[in-house]
Short mmCIF file of C-alpha atoms in Angstrom, two decimals:
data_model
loop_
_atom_site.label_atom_id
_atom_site.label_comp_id
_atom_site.label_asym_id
_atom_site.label_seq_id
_atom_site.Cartn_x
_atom_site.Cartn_y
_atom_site.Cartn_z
CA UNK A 206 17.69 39.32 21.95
CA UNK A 207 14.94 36.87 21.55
CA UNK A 208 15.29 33.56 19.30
CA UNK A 209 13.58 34.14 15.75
CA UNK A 210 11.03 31.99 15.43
CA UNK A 211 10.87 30.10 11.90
CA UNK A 212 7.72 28.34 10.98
CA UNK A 213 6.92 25.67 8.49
CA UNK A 214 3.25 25.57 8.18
CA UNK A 215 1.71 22.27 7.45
CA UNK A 216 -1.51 21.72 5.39
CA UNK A 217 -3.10 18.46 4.66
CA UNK A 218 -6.58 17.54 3.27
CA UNK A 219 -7.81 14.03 2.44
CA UNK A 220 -10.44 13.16 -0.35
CA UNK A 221 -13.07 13.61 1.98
CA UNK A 222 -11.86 16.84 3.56
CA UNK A 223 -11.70 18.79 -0.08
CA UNK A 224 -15.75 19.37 0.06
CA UNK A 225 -15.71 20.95 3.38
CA UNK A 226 -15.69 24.61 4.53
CA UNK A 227 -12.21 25.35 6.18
CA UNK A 228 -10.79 22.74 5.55
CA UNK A 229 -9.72 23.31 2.13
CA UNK A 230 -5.54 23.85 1.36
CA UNK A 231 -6.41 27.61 0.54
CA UNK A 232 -8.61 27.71 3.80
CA UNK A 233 -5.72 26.71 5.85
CA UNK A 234 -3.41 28.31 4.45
CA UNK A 235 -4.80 31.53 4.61
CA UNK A 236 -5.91 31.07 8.10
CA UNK A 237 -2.35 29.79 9.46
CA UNK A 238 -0.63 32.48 7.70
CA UNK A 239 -2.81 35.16 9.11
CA UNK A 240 -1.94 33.45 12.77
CA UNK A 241 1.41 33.40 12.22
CA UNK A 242 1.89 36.87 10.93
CA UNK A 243 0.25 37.51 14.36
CA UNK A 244 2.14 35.91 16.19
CA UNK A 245 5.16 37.80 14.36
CA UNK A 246 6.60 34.18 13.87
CA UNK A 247 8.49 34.18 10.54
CA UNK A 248 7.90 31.61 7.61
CA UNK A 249 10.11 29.40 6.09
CA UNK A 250 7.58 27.22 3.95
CA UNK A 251 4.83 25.58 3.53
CA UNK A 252 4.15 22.08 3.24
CA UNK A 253 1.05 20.81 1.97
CA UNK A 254 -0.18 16.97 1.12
CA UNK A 255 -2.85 17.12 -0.80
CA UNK A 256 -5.82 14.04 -0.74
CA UNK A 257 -3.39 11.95 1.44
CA UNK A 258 -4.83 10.24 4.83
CA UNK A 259 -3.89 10.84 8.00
CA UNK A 260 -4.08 7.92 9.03
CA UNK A 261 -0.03 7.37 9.77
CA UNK A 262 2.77 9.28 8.44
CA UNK A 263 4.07 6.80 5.51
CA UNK A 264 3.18 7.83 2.04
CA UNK A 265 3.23 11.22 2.71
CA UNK A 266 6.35 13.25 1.08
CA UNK A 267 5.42 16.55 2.06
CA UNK A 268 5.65 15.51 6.49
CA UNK A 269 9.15 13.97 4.95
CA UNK A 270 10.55 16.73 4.03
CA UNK A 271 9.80 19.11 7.05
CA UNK A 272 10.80 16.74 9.62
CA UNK A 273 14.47 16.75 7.24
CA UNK A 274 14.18 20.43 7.72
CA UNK A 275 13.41 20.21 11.84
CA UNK A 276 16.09 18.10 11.92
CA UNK A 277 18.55 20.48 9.75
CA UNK A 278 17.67 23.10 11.76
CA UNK A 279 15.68 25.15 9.22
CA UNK A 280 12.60 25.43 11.51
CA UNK A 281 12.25 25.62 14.77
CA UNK A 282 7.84 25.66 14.97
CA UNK A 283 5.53 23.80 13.07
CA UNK A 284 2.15 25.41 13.09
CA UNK A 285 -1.02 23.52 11.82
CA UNK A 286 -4.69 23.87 11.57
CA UNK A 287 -5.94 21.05 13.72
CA UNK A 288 -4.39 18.21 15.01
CA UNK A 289 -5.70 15.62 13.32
CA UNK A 290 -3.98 17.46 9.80
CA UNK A 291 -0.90 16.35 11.41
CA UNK A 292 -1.49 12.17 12.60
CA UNK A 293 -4.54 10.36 13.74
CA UNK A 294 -2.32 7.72 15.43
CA UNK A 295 -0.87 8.37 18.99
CA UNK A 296 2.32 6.15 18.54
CA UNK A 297 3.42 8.72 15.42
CA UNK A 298 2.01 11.80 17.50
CA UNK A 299 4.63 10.61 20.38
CA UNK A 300 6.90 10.16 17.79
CA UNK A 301 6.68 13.73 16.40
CA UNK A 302 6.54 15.16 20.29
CA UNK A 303 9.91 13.45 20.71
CA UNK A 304 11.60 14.60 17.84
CA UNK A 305 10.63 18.27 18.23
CA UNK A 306 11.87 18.12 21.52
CA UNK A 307 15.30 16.60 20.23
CA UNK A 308 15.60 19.28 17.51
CA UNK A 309 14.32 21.97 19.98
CA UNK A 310 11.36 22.77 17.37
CA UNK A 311 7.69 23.39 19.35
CA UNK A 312 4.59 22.84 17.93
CA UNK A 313 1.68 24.70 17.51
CA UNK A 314 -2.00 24.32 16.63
CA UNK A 315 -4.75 27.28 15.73
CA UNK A 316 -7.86 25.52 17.12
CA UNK A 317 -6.44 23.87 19.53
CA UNK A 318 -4.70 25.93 21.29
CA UNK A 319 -1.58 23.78 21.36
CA UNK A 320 1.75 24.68 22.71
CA UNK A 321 4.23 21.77 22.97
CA UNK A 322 6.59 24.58 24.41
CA UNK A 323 6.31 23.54 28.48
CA UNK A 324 5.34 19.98 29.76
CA UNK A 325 1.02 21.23 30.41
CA UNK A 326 1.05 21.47 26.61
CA UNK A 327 2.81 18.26 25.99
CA UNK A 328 0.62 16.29 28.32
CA UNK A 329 -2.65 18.54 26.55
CA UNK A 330 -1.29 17.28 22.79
CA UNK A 331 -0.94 13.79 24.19
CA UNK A 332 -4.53 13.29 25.45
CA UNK A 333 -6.25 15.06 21.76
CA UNK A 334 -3.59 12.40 20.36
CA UNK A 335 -5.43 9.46 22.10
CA UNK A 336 -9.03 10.89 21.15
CA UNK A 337 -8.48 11.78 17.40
CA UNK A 338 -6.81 7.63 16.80
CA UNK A 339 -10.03 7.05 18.86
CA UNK A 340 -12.61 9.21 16.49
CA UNK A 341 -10.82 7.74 13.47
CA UNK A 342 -10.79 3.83 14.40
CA UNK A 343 -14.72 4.34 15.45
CA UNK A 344 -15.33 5.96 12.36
CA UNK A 345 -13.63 2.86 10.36
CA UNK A 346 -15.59 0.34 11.95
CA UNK A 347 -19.23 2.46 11.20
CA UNK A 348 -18.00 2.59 7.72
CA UNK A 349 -16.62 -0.93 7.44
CA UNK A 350 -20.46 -1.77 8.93
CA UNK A 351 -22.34 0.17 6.16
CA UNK A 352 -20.19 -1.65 3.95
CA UNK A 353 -21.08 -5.06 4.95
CA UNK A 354 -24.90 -4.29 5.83
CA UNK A 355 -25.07 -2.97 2.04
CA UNK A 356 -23.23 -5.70 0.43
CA UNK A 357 -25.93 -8.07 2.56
CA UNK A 358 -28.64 -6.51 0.79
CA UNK A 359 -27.03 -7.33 -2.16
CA UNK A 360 -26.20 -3.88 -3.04
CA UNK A 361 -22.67 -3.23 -5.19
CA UNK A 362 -20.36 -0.75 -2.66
CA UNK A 363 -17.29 -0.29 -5.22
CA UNK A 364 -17.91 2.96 -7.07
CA UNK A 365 -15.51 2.94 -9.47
CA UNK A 366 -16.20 -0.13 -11.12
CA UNK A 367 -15.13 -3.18 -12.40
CA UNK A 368 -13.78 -4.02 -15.72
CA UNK A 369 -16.75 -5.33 -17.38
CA UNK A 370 -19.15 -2.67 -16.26
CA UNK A 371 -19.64 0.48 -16.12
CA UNK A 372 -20.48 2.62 -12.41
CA UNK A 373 -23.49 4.74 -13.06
CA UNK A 374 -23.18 7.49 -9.86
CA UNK A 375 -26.26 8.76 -10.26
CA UNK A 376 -28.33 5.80 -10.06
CA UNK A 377 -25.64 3.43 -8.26
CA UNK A 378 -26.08 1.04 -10.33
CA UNK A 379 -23.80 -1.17 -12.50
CA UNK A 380 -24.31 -1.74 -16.65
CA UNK A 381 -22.78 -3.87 -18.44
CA UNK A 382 -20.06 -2.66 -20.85
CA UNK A 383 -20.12 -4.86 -24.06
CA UNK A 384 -16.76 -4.28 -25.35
CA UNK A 385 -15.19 -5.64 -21.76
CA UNK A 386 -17.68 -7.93 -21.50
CA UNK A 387 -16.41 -9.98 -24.33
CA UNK A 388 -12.69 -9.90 -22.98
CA UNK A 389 -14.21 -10.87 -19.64
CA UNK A 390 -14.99 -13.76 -21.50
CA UNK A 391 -12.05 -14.25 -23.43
CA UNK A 392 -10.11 -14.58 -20.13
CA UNK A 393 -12.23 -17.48 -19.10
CA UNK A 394 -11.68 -18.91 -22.47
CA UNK A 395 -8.08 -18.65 -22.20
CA UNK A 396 -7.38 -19.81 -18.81
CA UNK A 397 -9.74 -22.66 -19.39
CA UNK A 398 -7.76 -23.62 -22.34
CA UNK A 399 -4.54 -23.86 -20.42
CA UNK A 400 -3.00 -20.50 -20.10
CA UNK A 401 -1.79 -18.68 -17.25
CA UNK A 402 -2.29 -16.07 -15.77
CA UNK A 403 0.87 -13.81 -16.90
CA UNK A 404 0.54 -15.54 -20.29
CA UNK A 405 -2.76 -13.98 -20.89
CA UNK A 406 -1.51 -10.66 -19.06
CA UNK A 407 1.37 -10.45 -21.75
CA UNK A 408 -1.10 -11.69 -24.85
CA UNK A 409 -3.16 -8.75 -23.79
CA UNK A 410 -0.72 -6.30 -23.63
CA UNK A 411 0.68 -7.43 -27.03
CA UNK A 412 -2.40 -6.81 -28.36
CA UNK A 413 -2.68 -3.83 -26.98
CA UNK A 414 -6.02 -4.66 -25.45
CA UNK A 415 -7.59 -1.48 -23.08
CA UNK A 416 -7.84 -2.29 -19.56
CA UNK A 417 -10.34 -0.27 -17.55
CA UNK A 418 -7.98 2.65 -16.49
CA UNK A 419 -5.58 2.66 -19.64
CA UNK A 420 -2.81 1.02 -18.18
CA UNK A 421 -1.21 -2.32 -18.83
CA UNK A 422 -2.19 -5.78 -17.94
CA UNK A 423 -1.03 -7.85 -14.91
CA UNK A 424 -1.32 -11.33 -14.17
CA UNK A 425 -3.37 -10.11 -10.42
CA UNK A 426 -5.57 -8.55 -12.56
CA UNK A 427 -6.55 -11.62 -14.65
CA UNK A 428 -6.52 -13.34 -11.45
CA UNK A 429 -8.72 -11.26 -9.76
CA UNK A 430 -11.51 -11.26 -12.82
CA UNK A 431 -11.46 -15.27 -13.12
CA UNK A 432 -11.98 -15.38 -8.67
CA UNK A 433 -14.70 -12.64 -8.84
CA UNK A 434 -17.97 -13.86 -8.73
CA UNK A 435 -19.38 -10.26 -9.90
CA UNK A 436 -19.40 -11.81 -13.14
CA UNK A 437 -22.37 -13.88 -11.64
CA UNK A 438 -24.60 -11.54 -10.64
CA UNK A 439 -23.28 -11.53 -7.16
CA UNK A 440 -21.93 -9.49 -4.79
CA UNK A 441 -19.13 -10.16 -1.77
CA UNK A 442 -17.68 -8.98 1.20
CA UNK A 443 -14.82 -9.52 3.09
CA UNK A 444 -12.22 -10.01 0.36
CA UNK A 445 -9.18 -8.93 2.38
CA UNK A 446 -7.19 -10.84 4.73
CA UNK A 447 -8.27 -8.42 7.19
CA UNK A 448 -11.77 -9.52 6.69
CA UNK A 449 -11.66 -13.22 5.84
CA UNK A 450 -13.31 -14.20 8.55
CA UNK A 451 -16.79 -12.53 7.86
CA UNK A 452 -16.45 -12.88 4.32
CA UNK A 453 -20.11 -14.02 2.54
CA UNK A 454 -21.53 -14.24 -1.06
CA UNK A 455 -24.30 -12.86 -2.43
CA UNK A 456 -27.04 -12.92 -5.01
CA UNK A 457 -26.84 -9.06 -6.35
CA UNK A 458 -29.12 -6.52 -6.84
CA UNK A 459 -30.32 -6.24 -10.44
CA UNK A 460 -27.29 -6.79 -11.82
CA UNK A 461 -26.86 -8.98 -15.14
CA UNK A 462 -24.49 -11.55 -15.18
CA UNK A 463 -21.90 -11.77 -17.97
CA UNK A 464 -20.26 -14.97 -17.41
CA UNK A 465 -22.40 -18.56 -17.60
CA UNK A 466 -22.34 -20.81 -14.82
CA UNK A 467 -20.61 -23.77 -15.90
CA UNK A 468 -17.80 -21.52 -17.96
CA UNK A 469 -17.36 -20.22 -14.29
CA UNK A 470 -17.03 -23.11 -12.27
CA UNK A 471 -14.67 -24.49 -14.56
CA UNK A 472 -11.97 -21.59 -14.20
CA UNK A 473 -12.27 -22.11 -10.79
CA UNK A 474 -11.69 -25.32 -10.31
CA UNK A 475 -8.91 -24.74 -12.22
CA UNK A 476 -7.82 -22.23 -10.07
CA UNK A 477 -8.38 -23.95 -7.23
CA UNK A 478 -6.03 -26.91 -8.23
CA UNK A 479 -3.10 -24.73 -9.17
CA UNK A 480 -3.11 -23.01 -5.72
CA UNK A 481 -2.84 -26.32 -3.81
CA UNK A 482 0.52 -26.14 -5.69
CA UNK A 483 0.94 -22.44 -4.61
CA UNK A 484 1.07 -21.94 -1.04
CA UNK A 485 2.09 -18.14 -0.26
CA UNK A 486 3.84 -15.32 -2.05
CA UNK A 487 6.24 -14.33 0.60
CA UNK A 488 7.39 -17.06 2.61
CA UNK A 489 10.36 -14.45 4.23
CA UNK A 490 11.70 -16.96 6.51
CA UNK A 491 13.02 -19.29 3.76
CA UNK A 492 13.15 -17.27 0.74
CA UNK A 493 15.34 -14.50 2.54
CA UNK A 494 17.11 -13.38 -0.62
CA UNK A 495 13.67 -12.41 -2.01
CA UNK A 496 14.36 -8.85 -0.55
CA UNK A 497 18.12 -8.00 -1.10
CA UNK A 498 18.46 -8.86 -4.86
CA UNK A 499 17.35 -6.50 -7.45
CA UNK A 500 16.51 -8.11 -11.82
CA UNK A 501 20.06 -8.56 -13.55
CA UNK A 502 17.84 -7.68 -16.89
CA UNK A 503 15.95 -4.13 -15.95
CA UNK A 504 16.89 -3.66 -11.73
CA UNK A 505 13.23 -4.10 -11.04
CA UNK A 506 12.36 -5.66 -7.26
CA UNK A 507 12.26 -9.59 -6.99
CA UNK A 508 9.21 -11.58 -5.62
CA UNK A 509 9.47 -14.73 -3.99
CA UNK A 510 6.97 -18.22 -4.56
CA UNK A 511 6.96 -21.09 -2.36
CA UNK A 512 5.75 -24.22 -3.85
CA UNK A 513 5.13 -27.69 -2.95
CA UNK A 514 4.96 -30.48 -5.28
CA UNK A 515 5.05 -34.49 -4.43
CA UNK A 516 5.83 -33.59 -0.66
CA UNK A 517 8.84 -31.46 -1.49
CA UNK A 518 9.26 -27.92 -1.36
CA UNK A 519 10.34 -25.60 -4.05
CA UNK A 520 11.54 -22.14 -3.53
CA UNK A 521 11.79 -19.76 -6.82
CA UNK A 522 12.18 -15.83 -7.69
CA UNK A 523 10.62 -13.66 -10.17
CA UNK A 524 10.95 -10.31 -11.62
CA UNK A 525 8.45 -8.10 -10.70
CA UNK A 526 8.06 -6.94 -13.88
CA UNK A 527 8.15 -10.02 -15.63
CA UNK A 528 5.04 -11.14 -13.82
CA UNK A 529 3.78 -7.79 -15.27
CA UNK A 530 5.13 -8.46 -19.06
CA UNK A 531 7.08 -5.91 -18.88
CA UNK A 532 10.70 -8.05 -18.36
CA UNK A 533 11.81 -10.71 -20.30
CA UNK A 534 13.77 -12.20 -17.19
CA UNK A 535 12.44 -15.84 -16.49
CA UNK A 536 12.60 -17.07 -12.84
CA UNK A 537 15.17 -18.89 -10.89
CA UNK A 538 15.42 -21.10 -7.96
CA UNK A 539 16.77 -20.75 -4.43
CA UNK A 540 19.26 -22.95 -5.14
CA UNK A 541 21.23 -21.16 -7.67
CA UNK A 542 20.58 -18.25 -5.60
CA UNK A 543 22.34 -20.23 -3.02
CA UNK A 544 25.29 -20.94 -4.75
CA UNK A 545 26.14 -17.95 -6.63
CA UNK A 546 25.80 -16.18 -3.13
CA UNK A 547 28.22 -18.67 -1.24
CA UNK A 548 30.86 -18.60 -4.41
CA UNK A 549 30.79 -14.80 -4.48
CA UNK A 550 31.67 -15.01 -0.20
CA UNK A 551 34.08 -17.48 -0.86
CA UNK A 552 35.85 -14.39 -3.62
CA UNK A 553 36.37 -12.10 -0.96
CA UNK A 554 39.66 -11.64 0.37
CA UNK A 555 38.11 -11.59 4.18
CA UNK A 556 36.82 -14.79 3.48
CA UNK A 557 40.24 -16.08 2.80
CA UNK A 558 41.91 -17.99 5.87
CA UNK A 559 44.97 -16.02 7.23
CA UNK A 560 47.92 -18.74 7.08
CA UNK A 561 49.93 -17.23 10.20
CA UNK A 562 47.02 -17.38 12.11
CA UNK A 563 46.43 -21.05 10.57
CA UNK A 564 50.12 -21.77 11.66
CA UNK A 565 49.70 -19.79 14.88
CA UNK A 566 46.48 -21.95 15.66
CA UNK A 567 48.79 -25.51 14.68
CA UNK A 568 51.43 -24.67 17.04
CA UNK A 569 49.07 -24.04 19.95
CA UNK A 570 47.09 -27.48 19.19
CA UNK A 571 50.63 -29.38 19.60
#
């Protein structure tokens, strides 16, 4: 008696995908269903990701839980669409191949023709592995072009906005939106006068003050107003570490400026001189607690700063959610860190010294 075959049928469409013919979740699903009804393969369930890239497999909950079920034995074939619905990155497609041999699951795909079931269609899946990474990397860098060639012509590439304009789709162009406008403002006032950065992120949210998409303020928000040089009429490129390299500023495309000059340079300067004091966020390899401890107040995650101030290094952790203003949890140094870690190690019983060893050990030395 031949081996039941039990499907799980994966679906998966990105942003971009939801606009085109056949590639919509109904599309596929009707069209996988009909092949494996076909096929007289039996279905166990569906699994579909909806406007999630294929990029690589984190981040996507719906590939989580049928690999749990390949691995549990549920299914035994996983039938898709195209490949590219599945990964666009060789190193998870060999992944994948690997662990559907292991569970003795194959793998099937409608246009493609795929059969992972004998070695000619593992080699075949391979190869259209190498070539979709290939389509998608190409197709990053043409886009990451446009981007940059746009931005050159002083042209604003962020459609949905900034908080102190408004997007206009149509036209593509930005207009100022008074009401942020004058909290734009306010934040340069602020921080000029001396506050910082999660002090004006908690004033705001005390006052209940709208941000652009309703939710609450952060201090990388306020941050990221006071650096942004939008506010000047201009436009840049290259803001990611990714991209420092070719980064560039420039004069914008009718686009009205809602910040002075002078009130401008001043924040920045300001800015400037606190981060010679900050030097990175994460510095894992001497804040290594950073990652292990969770807030004593609300169990949020804990972020690390390194400092340096008169020559000497300082090492401190934060609540996440106290740089948000949402904890009242204050920060606290390595140090203490330190010792609270070493007194709890010196608590535990298998920390203790065993004193017949310890007289063992004295009666060997003599």
């Amino acid at each position: 008696m031949d081996e039941r075959i039990i499907t799980g049928i994966y679906i998966r469409v990105s942003t971009e995908d939801q606009a085109k013919d056949g590639f919509s979740i109904h599309a596929q699903r009707e069209k996988l269903t009909k092949y494996a009804e076909a096929n007289d393969w039996d279905i166990h369930d569906y699994y579909v990701d909806d406007g999630i890239s294929g990029k690589n497999l984190e981040g996507r909950p719906e590939v989580k839980r049928m690999l749990d079920d390949v691995k549990n034995g549920k299914i035994n074939n996983i039938l898709i669409y195209k490949l590219d619905r599945l990964t666009r990155s060789t190193k998870d497609l060999i992944y994948l191949i690997e662990l559907f041999e292991k569970h003795n699951c194959t793998f099937n795909s409608q246009t493609e023709k795929i059969d992972t079931s004998n070695a000619v269609g593992r080699m075949f899946v391979k190869i259209i592995g190498i070539f979709a990474e290939f389509e998608r990397e190409n197709l990053a860098e043409r886009v990451s072009f446009g981007y940059e060639q746009k931005t050159r012509e002083g042209n604003y590439t962020n459609t949905n906005g900034v908080y102190g304009y408004d997007y206009i789709v149509g036209e593509k162009v930005l207009v100022v939106n008074d009401l942020e406008k004058e909290i734009v403002n306010r934040i340069f006032d602020e921080y000029i006068d001396g506050k910082s950065y999660l002090k004006i992120a908690k004033l705001f949210n005390a006052e209940k003050v709208p941000t652009k998409r309703g939710g609450h303020w952060a201090s990388s928000t306020i941050k990221s107003i006071l650096e942004n040089p939008l506010y000047l009429g201009k436009v840049r490129y290259g803001v990611t570490e990714k991209l420092k390299d070719k980064s560039f500023t420039v004069d914008g495309n009718n686009i009205e400026p809602i910040v002075d000059i002078d009130k401008w340079n001043r924040a920045n300067s300001i800015v400037a001189t606190r981060k010679h004091y900050c030097v990175r966020r994460y510095p894992s390899e001497n804040s290594y607690y950073f990652h292990i401890i969770k807030c004593g107040k609300c169990g949020g995650n804990i972020s690390a700063r390194q400092q340096t101030q008169h020559g000497k290094l300082y090492i401190t952790y934060r609540c996440n959610n106290s740089a948000r203003g949402f904890c009242e949890c204050g920060g606290f140094s390595h140090t203490k860190v330190e010792e609270s870690f070493l007194k709890y190690l010196e608590s535990l019983e298998i920390m203790k010294p065993d004193k017949s060893i310890m007289k063992e050990n004295k009666v060997l030395n003599e």
